[in-house]
Every structure is written in structure tokens, then in C-alpha cells.
Coordinates of N, CA and C in Angstrom, one line a residue:
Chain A
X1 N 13.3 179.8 61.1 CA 13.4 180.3 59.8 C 14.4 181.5 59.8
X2 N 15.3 181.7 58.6 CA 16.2 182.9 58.6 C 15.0 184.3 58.5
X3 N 15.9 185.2 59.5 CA 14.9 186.5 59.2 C 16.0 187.5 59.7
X4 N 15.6 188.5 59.6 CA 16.4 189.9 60.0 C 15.0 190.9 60.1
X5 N 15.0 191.1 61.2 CA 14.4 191.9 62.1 C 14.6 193.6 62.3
X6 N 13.9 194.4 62.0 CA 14.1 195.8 62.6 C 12.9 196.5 63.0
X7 N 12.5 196.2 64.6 CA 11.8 196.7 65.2 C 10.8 197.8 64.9
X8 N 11.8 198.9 65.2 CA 11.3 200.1 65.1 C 11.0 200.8 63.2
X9 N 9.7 200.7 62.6 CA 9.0 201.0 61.7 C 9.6 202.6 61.1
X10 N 9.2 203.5 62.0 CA 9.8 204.6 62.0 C 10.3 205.3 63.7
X11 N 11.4 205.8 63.4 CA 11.6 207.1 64.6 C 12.1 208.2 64.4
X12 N 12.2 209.6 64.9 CA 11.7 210.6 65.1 C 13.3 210.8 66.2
X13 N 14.1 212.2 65.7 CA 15.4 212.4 66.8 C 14.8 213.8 66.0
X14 N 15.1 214.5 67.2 CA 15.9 215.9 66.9 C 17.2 216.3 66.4
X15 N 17.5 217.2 65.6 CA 19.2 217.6 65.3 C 19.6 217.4 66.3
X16 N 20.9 216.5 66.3 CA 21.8 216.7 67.3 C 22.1 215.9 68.4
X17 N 20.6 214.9 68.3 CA 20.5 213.8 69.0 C 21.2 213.3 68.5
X18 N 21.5 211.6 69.8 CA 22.0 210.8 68.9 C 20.7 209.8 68.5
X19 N 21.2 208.7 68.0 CA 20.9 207.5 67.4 C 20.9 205.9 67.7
X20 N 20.0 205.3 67.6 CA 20.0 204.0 67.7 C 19.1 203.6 66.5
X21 N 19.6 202.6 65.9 CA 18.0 201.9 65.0 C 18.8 200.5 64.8
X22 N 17.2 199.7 65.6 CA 17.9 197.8 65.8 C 18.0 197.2 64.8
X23 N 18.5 196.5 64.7 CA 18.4 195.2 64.0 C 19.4 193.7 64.6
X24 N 18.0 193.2 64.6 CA 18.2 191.6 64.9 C 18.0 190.4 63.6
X25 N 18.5 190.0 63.7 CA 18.6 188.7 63.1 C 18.8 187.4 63.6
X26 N 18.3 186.3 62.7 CA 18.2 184.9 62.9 C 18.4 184.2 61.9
X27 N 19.4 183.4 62.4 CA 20.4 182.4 61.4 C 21.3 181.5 62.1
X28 N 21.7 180.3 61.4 CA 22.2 179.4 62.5 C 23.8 179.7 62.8
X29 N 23.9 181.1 62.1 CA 25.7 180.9 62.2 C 25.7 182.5 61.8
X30 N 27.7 183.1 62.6 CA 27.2 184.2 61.8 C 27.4 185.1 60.5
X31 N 26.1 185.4 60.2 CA 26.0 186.0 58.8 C 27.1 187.5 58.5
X32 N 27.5 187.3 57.3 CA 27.4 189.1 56.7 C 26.4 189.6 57.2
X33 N 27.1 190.7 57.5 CA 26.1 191.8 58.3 C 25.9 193.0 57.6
X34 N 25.1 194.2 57.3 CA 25.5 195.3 56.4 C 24.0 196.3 56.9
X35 N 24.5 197.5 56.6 CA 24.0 198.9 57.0 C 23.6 199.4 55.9
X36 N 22.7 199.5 54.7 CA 22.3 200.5 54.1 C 21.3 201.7 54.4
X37 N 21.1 202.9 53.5 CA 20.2 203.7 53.8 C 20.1 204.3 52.5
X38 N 18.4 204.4 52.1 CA 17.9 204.9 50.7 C 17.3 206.4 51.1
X39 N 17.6 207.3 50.7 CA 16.9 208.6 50.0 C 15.9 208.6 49.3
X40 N 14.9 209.4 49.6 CA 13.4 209.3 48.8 C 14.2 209.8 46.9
X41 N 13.7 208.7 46.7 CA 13.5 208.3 45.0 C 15.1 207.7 44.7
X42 N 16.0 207.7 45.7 CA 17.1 206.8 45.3 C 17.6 205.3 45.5
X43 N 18.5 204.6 45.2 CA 18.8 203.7 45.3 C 19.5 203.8 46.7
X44 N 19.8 202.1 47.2 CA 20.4 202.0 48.5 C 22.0 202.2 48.1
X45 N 23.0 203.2 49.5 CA 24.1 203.3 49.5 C 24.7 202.5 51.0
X46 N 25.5 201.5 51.0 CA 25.8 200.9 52.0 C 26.7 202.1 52.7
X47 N 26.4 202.2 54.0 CA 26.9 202.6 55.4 C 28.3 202.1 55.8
X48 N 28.0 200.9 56.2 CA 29.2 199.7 56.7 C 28.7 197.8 56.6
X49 N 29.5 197.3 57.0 CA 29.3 196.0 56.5 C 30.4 195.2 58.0
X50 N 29.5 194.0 58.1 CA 30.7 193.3 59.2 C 30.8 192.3 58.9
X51 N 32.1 191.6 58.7 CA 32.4 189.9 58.2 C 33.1 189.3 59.2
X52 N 33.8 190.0 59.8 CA 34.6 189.4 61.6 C 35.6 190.2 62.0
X53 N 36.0 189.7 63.1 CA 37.1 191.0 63.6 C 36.3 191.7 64.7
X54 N 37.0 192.8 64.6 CA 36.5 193.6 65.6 C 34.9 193.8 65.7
X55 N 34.4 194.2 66.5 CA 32.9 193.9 66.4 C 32.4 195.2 66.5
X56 N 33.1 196.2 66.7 CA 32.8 197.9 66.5 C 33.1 198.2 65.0
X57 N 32.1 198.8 64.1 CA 32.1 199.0 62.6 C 32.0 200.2 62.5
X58 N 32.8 201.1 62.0 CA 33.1 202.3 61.5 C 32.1 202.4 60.2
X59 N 31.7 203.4 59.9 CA 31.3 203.6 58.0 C 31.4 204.7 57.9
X60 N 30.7 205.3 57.1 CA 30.4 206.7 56.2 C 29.8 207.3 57.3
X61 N 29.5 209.3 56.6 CA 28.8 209.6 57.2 C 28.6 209.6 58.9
X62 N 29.7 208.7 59.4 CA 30.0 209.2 60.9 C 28.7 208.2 62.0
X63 N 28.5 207.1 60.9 CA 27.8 206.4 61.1 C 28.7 205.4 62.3
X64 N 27.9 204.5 62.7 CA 29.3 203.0 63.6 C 27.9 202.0 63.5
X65 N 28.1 201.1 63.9 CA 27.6 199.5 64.3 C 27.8 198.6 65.3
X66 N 27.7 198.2 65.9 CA 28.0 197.2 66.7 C 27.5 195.8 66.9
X67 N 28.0 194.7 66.2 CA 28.1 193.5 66.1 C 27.6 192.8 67.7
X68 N 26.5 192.0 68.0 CA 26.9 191.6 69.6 C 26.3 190.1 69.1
X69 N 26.8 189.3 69.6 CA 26.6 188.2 69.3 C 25.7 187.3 70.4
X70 N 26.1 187.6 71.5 CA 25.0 187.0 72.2 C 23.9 187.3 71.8
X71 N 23.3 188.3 71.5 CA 22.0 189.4 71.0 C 21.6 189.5 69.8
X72 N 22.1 188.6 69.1 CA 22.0 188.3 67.4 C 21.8 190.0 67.4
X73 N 22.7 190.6 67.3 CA 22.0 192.1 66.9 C 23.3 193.1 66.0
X74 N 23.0 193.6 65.5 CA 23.8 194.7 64.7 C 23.2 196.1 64.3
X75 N 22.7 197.0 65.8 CA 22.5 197.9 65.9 C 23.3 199.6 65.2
X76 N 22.6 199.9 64.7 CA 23.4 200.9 64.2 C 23.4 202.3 64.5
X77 N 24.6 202.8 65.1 CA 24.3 204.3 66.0 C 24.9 205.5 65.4
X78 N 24.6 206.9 65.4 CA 25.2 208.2 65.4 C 25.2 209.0 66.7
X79 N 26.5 209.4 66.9 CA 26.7 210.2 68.1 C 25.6 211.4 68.1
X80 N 25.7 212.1 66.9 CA 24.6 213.2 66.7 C 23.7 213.5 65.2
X81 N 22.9 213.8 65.1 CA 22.0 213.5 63.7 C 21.8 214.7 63.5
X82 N 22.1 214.8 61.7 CA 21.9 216.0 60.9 C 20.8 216.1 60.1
X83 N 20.2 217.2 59.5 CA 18.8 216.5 59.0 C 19.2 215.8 57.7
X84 N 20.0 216.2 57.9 CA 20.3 215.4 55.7 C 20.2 213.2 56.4
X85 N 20.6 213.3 57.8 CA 20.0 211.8 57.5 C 18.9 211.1 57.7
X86 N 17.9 212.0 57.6 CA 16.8 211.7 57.5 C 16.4 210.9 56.1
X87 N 16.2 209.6 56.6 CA 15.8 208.5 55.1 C 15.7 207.7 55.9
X88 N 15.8 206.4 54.8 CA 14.7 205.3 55.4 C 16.2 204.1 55.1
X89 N 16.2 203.3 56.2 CA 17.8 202.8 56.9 C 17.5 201.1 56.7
X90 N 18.1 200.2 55.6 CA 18.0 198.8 55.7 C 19.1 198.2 56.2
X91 N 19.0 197.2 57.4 CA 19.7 196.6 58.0 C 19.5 194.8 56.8
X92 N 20.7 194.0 56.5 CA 20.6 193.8 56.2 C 21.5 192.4 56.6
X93 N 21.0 190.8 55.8 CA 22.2 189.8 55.8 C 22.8 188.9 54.5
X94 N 23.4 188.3 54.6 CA 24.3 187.6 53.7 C 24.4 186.0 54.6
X95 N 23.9 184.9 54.1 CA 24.1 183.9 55.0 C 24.8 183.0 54.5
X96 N 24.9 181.6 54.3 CA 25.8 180.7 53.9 C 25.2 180.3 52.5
X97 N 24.1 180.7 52.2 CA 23.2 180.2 50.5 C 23.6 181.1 49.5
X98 N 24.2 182.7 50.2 CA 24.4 183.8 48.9 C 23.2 184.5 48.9
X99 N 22.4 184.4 49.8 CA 20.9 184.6 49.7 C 21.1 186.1 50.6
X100 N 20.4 187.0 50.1 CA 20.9 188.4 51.0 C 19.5 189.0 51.4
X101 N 19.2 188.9 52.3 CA 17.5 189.6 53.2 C 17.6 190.4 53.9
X102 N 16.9 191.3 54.1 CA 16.4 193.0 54.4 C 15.4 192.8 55.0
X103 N 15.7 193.6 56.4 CA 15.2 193.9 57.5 C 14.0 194.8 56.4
X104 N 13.0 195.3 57.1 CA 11.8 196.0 56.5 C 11.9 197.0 56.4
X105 N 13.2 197.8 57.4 CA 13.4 199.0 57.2 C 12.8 199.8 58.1
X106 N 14.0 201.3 58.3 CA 13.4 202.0 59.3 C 13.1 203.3 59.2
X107 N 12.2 204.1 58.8 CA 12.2 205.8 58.3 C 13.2 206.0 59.7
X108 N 13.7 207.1 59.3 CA 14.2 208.1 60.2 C 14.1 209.6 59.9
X109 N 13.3 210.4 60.7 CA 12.5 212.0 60.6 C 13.9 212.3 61.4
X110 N 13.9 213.8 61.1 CA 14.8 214.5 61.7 C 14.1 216.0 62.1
X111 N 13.8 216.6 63.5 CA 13.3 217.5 63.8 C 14.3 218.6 63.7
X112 N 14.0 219.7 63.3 CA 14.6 221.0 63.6 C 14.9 221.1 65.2
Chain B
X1 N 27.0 207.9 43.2 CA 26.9 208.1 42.3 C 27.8 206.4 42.2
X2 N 26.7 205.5 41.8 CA 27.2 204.3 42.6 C 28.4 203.5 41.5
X3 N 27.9 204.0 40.5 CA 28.9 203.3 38.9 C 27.9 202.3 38.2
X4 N 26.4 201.8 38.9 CA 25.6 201.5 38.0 C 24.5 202.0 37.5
X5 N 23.9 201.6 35.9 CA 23.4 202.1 35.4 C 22.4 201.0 35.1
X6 N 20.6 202.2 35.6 CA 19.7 201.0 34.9 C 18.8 201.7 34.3
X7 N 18.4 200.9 33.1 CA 17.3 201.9 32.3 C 16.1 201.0 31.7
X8 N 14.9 201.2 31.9 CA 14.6 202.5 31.9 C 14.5 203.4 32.7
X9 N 13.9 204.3 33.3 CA 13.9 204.8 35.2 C 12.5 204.8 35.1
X10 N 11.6 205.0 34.5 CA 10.3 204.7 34.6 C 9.7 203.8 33.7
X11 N 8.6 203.5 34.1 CA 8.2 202.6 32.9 C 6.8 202.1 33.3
X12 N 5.7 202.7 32.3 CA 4.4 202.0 32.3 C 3.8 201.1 31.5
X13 N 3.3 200.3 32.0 CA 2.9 199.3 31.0 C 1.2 198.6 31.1
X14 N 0.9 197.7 31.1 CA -0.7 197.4 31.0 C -0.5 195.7 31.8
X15 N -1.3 195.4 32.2 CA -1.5 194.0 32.6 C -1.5 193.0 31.4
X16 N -1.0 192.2 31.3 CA -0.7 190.2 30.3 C 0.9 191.1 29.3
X17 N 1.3 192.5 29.7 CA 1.9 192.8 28.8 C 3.3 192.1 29.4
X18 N 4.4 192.4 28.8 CA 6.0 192.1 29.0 C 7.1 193.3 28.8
X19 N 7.6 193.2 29.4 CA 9.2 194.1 29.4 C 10.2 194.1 29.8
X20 N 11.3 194.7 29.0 CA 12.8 193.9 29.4 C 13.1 195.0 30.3
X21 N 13.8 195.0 31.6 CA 14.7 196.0 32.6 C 15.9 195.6 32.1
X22 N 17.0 197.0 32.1 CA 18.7 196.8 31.4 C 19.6 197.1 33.0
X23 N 20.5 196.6 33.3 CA 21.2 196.7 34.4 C 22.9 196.7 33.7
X24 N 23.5 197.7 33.8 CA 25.0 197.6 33.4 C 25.7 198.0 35.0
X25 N 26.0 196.8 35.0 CA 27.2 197.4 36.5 C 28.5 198.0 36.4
X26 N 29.3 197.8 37.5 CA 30.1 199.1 37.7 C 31.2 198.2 37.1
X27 N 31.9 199.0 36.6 CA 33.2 198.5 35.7 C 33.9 197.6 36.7
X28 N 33.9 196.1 35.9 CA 35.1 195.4 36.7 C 34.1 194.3 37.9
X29 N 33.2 194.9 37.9 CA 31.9 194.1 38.5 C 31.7 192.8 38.0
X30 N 31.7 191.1 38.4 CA 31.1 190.4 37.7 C 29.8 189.9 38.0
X31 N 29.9 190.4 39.2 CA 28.3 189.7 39.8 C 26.8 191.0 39.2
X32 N 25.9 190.2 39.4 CA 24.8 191.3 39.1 C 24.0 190.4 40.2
X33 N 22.7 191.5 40.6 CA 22.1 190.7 41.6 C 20.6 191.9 41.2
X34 N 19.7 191.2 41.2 CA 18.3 192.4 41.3 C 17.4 191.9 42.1
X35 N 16.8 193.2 42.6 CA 16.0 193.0 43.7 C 14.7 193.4 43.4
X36 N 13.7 193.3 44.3 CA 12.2 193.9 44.2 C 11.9 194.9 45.3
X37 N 11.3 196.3 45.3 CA 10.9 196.9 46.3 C 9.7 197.1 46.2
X38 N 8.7 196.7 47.1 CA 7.2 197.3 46.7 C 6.6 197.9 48.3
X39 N 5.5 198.3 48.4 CA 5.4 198.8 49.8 C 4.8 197.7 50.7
X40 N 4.3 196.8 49.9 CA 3.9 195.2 51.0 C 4.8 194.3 51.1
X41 N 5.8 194.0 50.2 CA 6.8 193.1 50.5 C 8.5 194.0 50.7
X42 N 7.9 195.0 50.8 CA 9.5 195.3 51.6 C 10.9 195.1 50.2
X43 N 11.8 194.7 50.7 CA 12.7 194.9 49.7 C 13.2 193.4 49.4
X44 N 13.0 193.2 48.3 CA 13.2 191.3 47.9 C 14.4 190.8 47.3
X45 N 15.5 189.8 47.4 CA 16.5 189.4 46.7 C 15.7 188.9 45.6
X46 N 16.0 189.3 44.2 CA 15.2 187.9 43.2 C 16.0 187.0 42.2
X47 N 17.2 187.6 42.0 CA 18.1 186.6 41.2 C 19.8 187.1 41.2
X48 N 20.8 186.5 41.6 CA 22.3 186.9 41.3 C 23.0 186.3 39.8
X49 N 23.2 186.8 39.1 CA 24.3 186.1 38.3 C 26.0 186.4 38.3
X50 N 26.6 185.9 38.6 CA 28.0 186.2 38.5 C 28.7 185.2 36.9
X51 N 29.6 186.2 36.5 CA 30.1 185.9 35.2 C 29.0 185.3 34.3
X52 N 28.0 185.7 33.9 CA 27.0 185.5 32.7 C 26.5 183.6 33.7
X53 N 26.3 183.6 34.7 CA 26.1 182.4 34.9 C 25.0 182.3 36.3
X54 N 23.7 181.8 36.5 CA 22.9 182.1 37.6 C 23.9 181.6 38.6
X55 N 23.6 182.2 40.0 CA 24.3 182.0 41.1 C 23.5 181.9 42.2
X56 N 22.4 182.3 42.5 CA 21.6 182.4 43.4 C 20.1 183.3 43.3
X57 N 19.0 181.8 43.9 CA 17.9 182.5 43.1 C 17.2 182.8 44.8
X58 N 16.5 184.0 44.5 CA 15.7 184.2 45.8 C 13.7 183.5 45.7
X59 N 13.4 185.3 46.0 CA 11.8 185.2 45.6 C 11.3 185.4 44.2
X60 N 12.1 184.7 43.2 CA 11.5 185.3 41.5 C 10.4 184.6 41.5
X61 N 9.4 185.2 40.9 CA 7.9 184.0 39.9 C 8.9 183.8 38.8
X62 N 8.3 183.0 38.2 CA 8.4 181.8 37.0 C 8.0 182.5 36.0
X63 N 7.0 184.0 36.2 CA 6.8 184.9 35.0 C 7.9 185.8 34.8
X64 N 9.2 185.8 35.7 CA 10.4 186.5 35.5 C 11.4 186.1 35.4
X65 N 12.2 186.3 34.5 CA 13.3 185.7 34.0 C 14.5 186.5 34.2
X66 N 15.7 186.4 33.9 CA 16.8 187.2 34.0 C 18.0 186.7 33.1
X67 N 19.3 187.4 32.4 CA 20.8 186.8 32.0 C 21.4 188.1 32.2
X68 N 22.9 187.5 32.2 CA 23.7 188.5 32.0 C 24.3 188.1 31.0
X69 N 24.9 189.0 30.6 CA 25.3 188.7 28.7 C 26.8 188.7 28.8
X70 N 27.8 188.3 27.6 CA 29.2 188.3 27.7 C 30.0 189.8 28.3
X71 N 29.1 190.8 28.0 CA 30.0 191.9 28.7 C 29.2 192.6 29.6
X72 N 28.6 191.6 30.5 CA 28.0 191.4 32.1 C 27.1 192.3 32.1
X73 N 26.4 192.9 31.5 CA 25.0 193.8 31.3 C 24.4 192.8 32.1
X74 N 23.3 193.0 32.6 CA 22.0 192.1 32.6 C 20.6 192.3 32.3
X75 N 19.6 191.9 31.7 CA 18.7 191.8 31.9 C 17.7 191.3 32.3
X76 N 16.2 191.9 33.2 CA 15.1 191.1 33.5 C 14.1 191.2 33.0
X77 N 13.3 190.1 32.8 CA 12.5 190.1 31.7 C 11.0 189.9 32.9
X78 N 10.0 191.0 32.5 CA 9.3 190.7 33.7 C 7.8 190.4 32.6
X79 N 7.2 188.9 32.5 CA 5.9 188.8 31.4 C 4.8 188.5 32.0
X80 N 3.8 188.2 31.1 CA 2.1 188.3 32.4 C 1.9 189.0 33.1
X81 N 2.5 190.4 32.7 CA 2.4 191.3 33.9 C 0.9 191.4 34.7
X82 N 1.2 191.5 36.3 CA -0.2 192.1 37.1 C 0.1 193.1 38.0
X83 N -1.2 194.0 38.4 CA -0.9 194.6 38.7 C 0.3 194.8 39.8
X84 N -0.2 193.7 41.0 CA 0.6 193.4 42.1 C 2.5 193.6 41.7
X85 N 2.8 193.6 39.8 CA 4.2 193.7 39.9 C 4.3 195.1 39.6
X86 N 4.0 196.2 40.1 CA 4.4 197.5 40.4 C 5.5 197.3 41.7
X87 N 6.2 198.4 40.9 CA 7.1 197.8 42.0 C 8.4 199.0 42.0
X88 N 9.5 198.9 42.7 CA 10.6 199.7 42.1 C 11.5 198.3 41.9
X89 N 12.3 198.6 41.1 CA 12.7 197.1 40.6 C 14.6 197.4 40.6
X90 N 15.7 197.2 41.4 CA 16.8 197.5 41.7 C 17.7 196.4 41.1
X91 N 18.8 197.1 40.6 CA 19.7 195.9 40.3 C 21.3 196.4 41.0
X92 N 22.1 195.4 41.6 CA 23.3 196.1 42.3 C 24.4 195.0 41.7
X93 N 25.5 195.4 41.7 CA 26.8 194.8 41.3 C 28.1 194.5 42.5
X94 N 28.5 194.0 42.2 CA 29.8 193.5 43.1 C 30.9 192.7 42.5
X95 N 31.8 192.6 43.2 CA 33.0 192.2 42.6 C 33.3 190.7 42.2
X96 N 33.2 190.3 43.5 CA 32.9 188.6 43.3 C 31.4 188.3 43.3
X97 N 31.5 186.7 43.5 CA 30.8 186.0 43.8 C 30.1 186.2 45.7
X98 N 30.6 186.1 46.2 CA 30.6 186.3 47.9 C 29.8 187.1 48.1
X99 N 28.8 187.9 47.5 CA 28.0 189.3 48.1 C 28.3 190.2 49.0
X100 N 29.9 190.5 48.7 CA 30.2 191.3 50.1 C 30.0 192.9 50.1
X101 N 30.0 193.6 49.0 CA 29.7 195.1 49.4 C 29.2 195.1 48.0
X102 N 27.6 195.2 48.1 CA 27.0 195.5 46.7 C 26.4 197.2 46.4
X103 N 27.1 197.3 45.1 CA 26.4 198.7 44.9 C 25.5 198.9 43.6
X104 N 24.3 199.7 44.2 CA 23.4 199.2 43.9 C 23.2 200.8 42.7
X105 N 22.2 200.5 41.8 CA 22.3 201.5 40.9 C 20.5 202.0 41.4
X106 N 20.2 203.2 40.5 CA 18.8 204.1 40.5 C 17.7 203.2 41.2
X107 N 17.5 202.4 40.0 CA 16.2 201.8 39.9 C 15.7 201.8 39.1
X108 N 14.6 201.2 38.7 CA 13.8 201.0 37.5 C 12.0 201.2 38.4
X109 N 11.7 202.2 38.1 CA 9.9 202.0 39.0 C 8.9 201.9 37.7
X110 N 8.4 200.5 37.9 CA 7.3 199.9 37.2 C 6.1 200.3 37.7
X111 N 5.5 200.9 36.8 CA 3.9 200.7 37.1 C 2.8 200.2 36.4
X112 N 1.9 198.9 36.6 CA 1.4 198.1 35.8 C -0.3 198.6 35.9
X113 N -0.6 199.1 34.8 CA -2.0 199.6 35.0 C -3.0 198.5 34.6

């Protein structure tokens, strides 16, 4: 069955750290790929998005991605974390139906 | 500050009742797409229309309905309300058909007493 996966529920970095938060997915081919992240009481603002090409994704916010295909995965990293990105991060897809499904999502706390 | 607008932003209502949610997308948008967020099902695709025309249906009930009108508003019509449809209720726009970079407006948060 199609799904998109994101492990980790919530995690926890200090200022300054960096970042990882997974996402995996399953599908028979590959999908649109995309990075959003919501603010408590706002709507979702997409990050970055991957359709093909290079497999390293740039976005906002100093955000990146990385597409790996063997690994069905499109993990999303920050070299160092500020607290303003503390929110809650949907990994998401786009498959061949137009049908678009969201990973469950990941809080991300940011410590002093 | 995405370029869509949805109203109401809150909205309480009662169980067997009905209510319409308004979705105006971002200028030049044809697609509309709305979604469901609740805290047991996570965040849900429930219906796309591109140019006033369905395009792709996800997880809707049969108690909810949706159109987009000739100058691509949309609305979802949500009836029989139960409690279970509490919810924050999202609608996002894009350019084409293709779902490739949707932006998504406020929200609409339902609460069905």
C-alpha cells in the first residue's frame, strides 16, 4: 500500500544543533516529494519540493533535503537550528493518481 | 502570508447540523484542493478541483460535499454533522492541475458539540 512514513513523532535539538527529521515512503515509482512545516494555529508553508534532477534540495529558511532512492527516503536537514523552527514538520507525496499523503508529522522542540 | 483566504476561521456548530466552509485561492490559482486535520487521523487529502471541475477525490464521507464556482472560490459543504468531524479543515491552491507546489491558506477549525 502507498504510505509515507516519518518515524520520529517528536524530537528535541538544542539552538545550534543541527538537524535530521525522516521520511520514508512507499510507492511503486518515484513520487513528488515535498517538505512542509505548520506553526501552532497556522497553516502549512512548503520548505522545498523534489520532481527530479539533482537529488540535493535547497528551500527556505536554510532548510535542504535529500532525495536517496535506494532508501525510498527524503530526509530533511538544517546545518544549525534557531528556535523560531520549532513546529511541527510534514513530509509529504504526490503519486501518479494526483492523490497527495502526509507523513504524520514531526514536532520539533528547540532548547535554549 | 500565502494569498489564500478561508472563512470562517472558527466555527461552532451542534451534531445532525450542516455548514458551508469558503476557500478563495491565490490569484491566478485554478486548482483548489481541501484537506482534513484532526489529532487521530493526521492530515487528510479530501477533494481537488481544478477549473470548477472535480479532479481528484481522497478520504471524503458521502456527508461532504465540495465545488468550485466560475471564479474558482470553492466551497465544502460538511452535513450530518458528528462529533468525530471536529477538525481543522484546510483548503490550498495551485497553479495547475499536477499538485506541484500547493499553498495552503489559515484554516477553518470546526468544532461539533
Amino acid at each position: 500500500a502507498q504510505s509515507v512514513t516519518q518515524p520520529d513523532i517528536h524530537i528535541t535539538v538544542s539552538e545550534g544543533a543541527s538537524l535530521e527529521l525522516r521520511c520514508n515512503y512507499s510507492y511503486g515509482a518515484t513520487p513528488y516529494l515535498f517538505w512542509y512545516v505548520q506553526s501552532p494555529g497556522q497553516g502549512l508553508q512548503l520548505l522545498l519540493k523534489y520532481f527530479s534532477g539533482d537529488t540535493l534540495v535547497q528551500g527556505i529558511k536554510g532548510f535542504e533535503a535529500e532525495f536517496k532512492r535506494s532508501q525510498s527516503s527524503f530526509n530533511l536537514r538544517k546545518p544549525s537550528v534557531h528556535w523560531s523552527d520549532a513546529a511541527e514538520y510534514f513530509c509529504a507525496v504526490v503519486a501518479n493518481n494526483n492523490d497527495m499523503r502526509f507523513g504524520a508529522g514531526t514536532r520539533l522542540t528547540v532548547k535554549p | 502570508d500565502s494569498g489564500v483566504t478561508q472563512t470562517p476561521k472558527h466555527l461552532i456548530t451542534a451534531t445532525g447540523q450542516r455548514v458551508t466552509l469558503r476557500c478563495s485561492p491565490r490569484s491566478g490559482d485554478l486548482s483548489v484542493y481541501w484537506y482534513q486535520q484532526s489529532l487521530d487521523q493526521g492530515l487528510q487529502f479530501l477533494i481537488q478541483y481544478y477549473n470548477g471541475e472535480e479532479r481528484a477525490k481522497g478520504n471524503i464521507l458521502e456527508r461532504f460535499s465540495a465545488q468550485q464556482f466560475p471564479d474558482l472560490h470553492s466551497e465544502l459543504n460538511l452535513s450530518s454533522l458528528e462529533l468525530g468531524d471536529s477538525a481543522l479543515y484546510f483548503c490550498a491552491s495551485s497553479v495547475d492541475v499536477l499538485q506541484e507546489t500547493q499553498y495552503f491558506g489559515p484554516g477553518t477549525r470546526l468544532l461539533v458539540l
